[in-house]
């Protein structure tokens, strides 16, 4: 049963299951395997985190959430799910993380960041993404009046803005055309490292799955 008070910390409770399921489904479609290491930036109350923790090998999920109240609720969600034995690394401080990742995931995070914090986050992505890794992030595209959601801004930016911002952190940005979801109008960005010789890093190898 959904804890509505907890769910409301990250969005409308009635969209909990839809927005939980779309995350792991998308990542699986992009080649996520059990042995990969994944960093979930802005993991919140682990709405999308619990299915990923369940799927990945033990200790292979890392989650960062700067808001301690949300992270505490995430720990409760994890314990109630019965997946705590998978020993995910949950933290409010990225300085406690000492490895690089095959996948970095930001679901409805960039849309709530100021430009300054966006650049800080891109720097984190550059620091923690493997040379062959890939980051996916949902964004609001286009020009619209900026608003607020709870204590956070609700922002719209152009693809060109993201490309130029990412380039300052040794990162490339592409759009992902096959991300469509009825619960929101976000678009998906693929973010990956520029190879040191100026070529494009190859990215995680995608395996074809039988349906």
Short mmCIF file of N, CA and C in Angstrom, two decimals, residues 92-160:
data_model
loop_
_atom_site.label_atom_id
_atom_site.label_comp_id
_atom_site.label_asym_id
_atom_site.label_seq_id
_atom_site.Cartn_x
_atom_site.Cartn_y
_atom_site.Cartn_z
N UNK A 92 23.55 11.85 1.88
CA UNK A 92 23.25 13.24 1.55
C UNK A 92 24.48 13.97 1.04
N UNK A 93 25.62 13.28 0.99
CA UNK A 93 26.89 13.92 0.67
C UNK A 93 27.67 13.05 -0.31
N UNK A 94 27.92 13.56 -1.49
CA UNK A 94 28.62 12.77 -2.50
C UNK A 94 30.06 12.48 -2.12
N UNK A 95 30.60 13.18 -1.12
CA UNK A 95 31.98 12.94 -0.71
C UNK A 95 32.14 11.58 -0.04
N UNK A 96 31.04 10.92 0.30
CA UNK A 96 31.12 9.57 0.89
C UNK A 96 31.22 8.49 -0.18
N UNK A 97 31.17 8.88 -1.45
CA UNK A 97 31.19 7.92 -2.56
C UNK A 97 32.60 7.85 -3.13
N UNK A 98 33.11 6.62 -3.30
CA UNK A 98 34.51 6.45 -3.71
C UNK A 98 34.66 5.55 -4.93
N UNK A 99 33.67 5.57 -5.83
CA UNK A 99 33.78 4.77 -7.03
C UNK A 99 33.16 5.50 -8.21
N UNK A 100 33.37 4.96 -9.42
CA UNK A 100 32.75 5.50 -10.62
C UNK A 100 31.64 4.56 -11.09
N UNK A 101 30.77 5.06 -11.97
CA UNK A 101 29.53 4.36 -12.27
C UNK A 101 29.33 4.12 -13.76
N UNK A 102 28.66 2.97 -14.03
CA UNK A 102 28.27 2.64 -15.39
C UNK A 102 27.08 3.50 -15.83
N UNK A 103 26.18 3.75 -14.90
CA UNK A 103 24.98 4.54 -15.16
C UNK A 103 24.82 5.59 -14.07
N UNK A 104 24.46 6.80 -14.48
CA UNK A 104 24.01 7.83 -13.54
C UNK A 104 22.62 8.24 -13.97
N UNK A 105 21.72 8.39 -13.02
CA UNK A 105 20.29 8.57 -13.28
C UNK A 105 19.79 9.80 -12.53
N UNK A 106 19.10 10.68 -13.24
CA UNK A 106 18.47 11.85 -12.62
C UNK A 106 17.06 11.96 -13.15
N UNK A 107 16.10 11.56 -12.34
CA UNK A 107 14.71 11.57 -12.75
C UNK A 107 14.01 12.77 -12.12
N UNK A 108 13.60 13.70 -12.97
CA UNK A 108 12.93 14.93 -12.53
C UNK A 108 13.76 15.69 -11.49
N UNK A 109 15.03 15.83 -11.81
CA UNK A 109 15.97 16.56 -10.95
C UNK A 109 16.40 17.86 -11.62
N UNK A 110 16.90 17.78 -12.87
CA UNK A 110 17.34 19.00 -13.57
C UNK A 110 16.23 20.04 -13.62
N UNK A 111 14.98 19.61 -13.67
CA UNK A 111 13.88 20.57 -13.79
C UNK A 111 13.68 21.39 -12.52
N UNK A 112 14.38 21.03 -11.44
CA UNK A 112 14.23 21.75 -10.18
C UNK A 112 15.54 22.39 -9.71
N UNK A 113 16.51 22.56 -10.63
CA UNK A 113 17.81 23.11 -10.25
C UNK A 113 18.01 24.51 -10.82
N UNK A 114 18.57 25.39 -10.02
CA UNK A 114 19.03 26.67 -10.53
C UNK A 114 20.22 26.43 -11.46
N UNK A 115 20.58 27.42 -12.26
CA UNK A 115 21.72 27.27 -13.17
C UNK A 115 22.99 26.94 -12.40
N UNK A 116 23.19 27.58 -11.25
CA UNK A 116 24.41 27.35 -10.47
C UNK A 116 24.46 25.90 -9.98
N UNK A 117 23.36 25.41 -9.45
CA UNK A 117 23.35 24.04 -8.94
C UNK A 117 23.40 23.04 -10.08
N UNK A 118 22.85 23.40 -11.23
CA UNK A 118 22.97 22.54 -12.40
C UNK A 118 24.44 22.32 -12.75
N UNK A 119 25.23 23.38 -12.73
CA UNK A 119 26.65 23.24 -13.04
C UNK A 119 27.36 22.40 -11.98
N UNK A 120 26.99 22.56 -10.72
CA UNK A 120 27.57 21.72 -9.67
C UNK A 120 27.25 20.26 -9.93
N UNK A 121 26.03 20.00 -10.38
CA UNK A 121 25.59 18.63 -10.64
C UNK A 121 26.31 18.05 -11.85
N UNK A 122 26.49 18.84 -12.89
CA UNK A 122 27.24 18.38 -14.06
C UNK A 122 28.69 18.04 -13.68
N UNK A 123 29.24 18.79 -12.75
CA UNK A 123 30.59 18.51 -12.27
C UNK A 123 30.62 17.17 -11.54
N UNK A 124 29.58 16.89 -10.77
CA UNK A 124 29.48 15.60 -10.08
C UNK A 124 29.39 14.46 -11.09
N UNK A 125 28.58 14.67 -12.14
CA UNK A 125 28.45 13.65 -13.18
C UNK A 125 29.80 13.38 -13.83
N UNK A 126 30.53 14.43 -14.16
CA UNK A 126 31.84 14.27 -14.76
C UNK A 126 32.79 13.51 -13.84
N UNK A 127 32.69 13.75 -12.53
CA UNK A 127 33.59 13.12 -11.57
C UNK A 127 33.29 11.63 -11.39
N UNK A 128 32.02 11.26 -11.43
CA UNK A 128 31.63 9.90 -11.06
C UNK A 128 31.28 8.98 -12.23
N UNK A 129 31.15 9.52 -13.43
CA UNK A 129 30.79 8.68 -14.58
C UNK A 129 32.04 8.03 -15.16
N UNK A 130 31.95 6.72 -15.40
CA UNK A 130 33.05 6.03 -16.07
C UNK A 130 33.22 6.59 -17.48
N UNK A 131 34.42 6.42 -18.02
CA UNK A 131 34.67 6.88 -19.39
C UNK A 131 33.70 6.21 -20.36
N UNK A 132 33.33 4.97 -20.09
CA UNK A 132 32.41 4.23 -20.96
C UNK A 132 30.97 4.30 -20.47
N UNK A 133 30.71 5.08 -19.40
CA UNK A 133 29.38 5.12 -18.79
C UNK A 133 28.44 6.08 -19.49
N UNK A 134 27.21 6.08 -19.01
CA UNK A 134 26.18 6.96 -19.58
C UNK A 134 25.28 7.47 -18.48
N UNK A 135 24.86 8.71 -18.63
CA UNK A 135 23.94 9.35 -17.69
C UNK A 135 22.66 9.70 -18.45
N UNK A 136 21.52 9.47 -17.80
CA UNK A 136 20.24 9.88 -18.36
C UNK A 136 19.56 10.82 -17.37
N UNK A 137 18.97 11.88 -17.91
CA UNK A 137 18.32 12.88 -17.07
C UNK A 137 17.09 13.43 -17.76
N UNK A 138 15.99 13.51 -17.03
CA UNK A 138 14.78 14.11 -17.59
C UNK A 138 14.85 15.63 -17.44
N UNK A 139 14.29 16.33 -18.44
CA UNK A 139 14.31 17.79 -18.46
C UNK A 139 13.00 18.33 -19.02
N UNK A 140 12.75 19.60 -18.74
CA UNK A 140 11.69 20.36 -19.41
C UNK A 140 12.35 21.17 -20.51
N UNK A 141 11.92 20.98 -21.73
CA UNK A 141 12.48 21.71 -22.87
C UNK A 141 11.56 22.86 -23.26
N UNK A 142 12.17 23.91 -23.81
CA UNK A 142 11.39 24.99 -24.37
C UNK A 142 11.44 26.25 -23.53
N UNK A 143 10.63 27.23 -23.94
CA UNK A 143 10.57 28.52 -23.26
C UNK A 143 9.20 28.68 -22.63
N UNK A 144 9.17 28.65 -21.32
CA UNK A 144 7.93 28.86 -20.58
C UNK A 144 8.26 29.62 -19.31
N UNK A 145 7.27 30.24 -18.73
CA UNK A 145 7.49 30.94 -17.47
C UNK A 145 7.94 29.96 -16.40
N UNK A 146 8.95 30.36 -15.66
CA UNK A 146 9.44 29.50 -14.58
C UNK A 146 8.45 29.55 -13.42
N UNK A 147 8.32 28.43 -12.75
CA UNK A 147 7.41 28.35 -11.61
C UNK A 147 8.12 27.77 -10.40
N UNK A 148 7.32 27.20 -9.49
CA UNK A 148 7.88 26.56 -8.31
C UNK A 148 7.13 25.26 -8.06
N UNK A 149 7.83 24.29 -7.47
CA UNK A 149 7.22 23.07 -6.97
C UNK A 149 7.77 22.84 -5.57
N UNK A 150 6.87 22.93 -4.59
CA UNK A 150 7.29 22.89 -3.19
C UNK A 150 8.38 23.94 -2.98
N UNK A 151 9.54 23.53 -2.44
CA UNK A 151 10.59 24.51 -2.15
C UNK A 151 11.55 24.71 -3.31
N UNK A 152 11.28 24.08 -4.45
CA UNK A 152 12.22 24.09 -5.57
C UNK A 152 11.67 24.89 -6.75
N UNK A 153 12.58 25.43 -7.57
CA UNK A 153 12.12 26.06 -8.81
C UNK A 153 11.64 24.99 -9.78
N UNK A 154 10.85 25.39 -10.77
CA UNK A 154 10.40 24.49 -11.83
C UNK A 154 10.78 25.16 -13.13
N UNK A 155 11.84 24.65 -13.79
CA UNK A 155 12.48 25.41 -14.85
C UNK A 155 12.38 24.70 -16.21
N UNK A 156 12.40 25.53 -17.25
CA UNK A 156 12.45 25.08 -18.63
C UNK A 156 13.71 25.66 -19.26
N UNK A 157 14.41 24.82 -20.03
CA UNK A 157 15.63 25.27 -20.69
C UNK A 157 15.69 24.71 -22.10
N UNK A 158 16.54 25.29 -22.92
CA UNK A 158 16.72 24.81 -24.29
C UNK A 158 17.77 23.70 -24.33
N UNK A 159 17.71 22.91 -25.37
CA UNK A 159 18.73 21.88 -25.56
C UNK A 159 20.09 22.53 -25.72
N UNK A 160 20.16 23.65 -26.42
CA UNK A 160 21.43 24.34 -26.62
C UNK A 160 22.04 24.75 -25.29
#
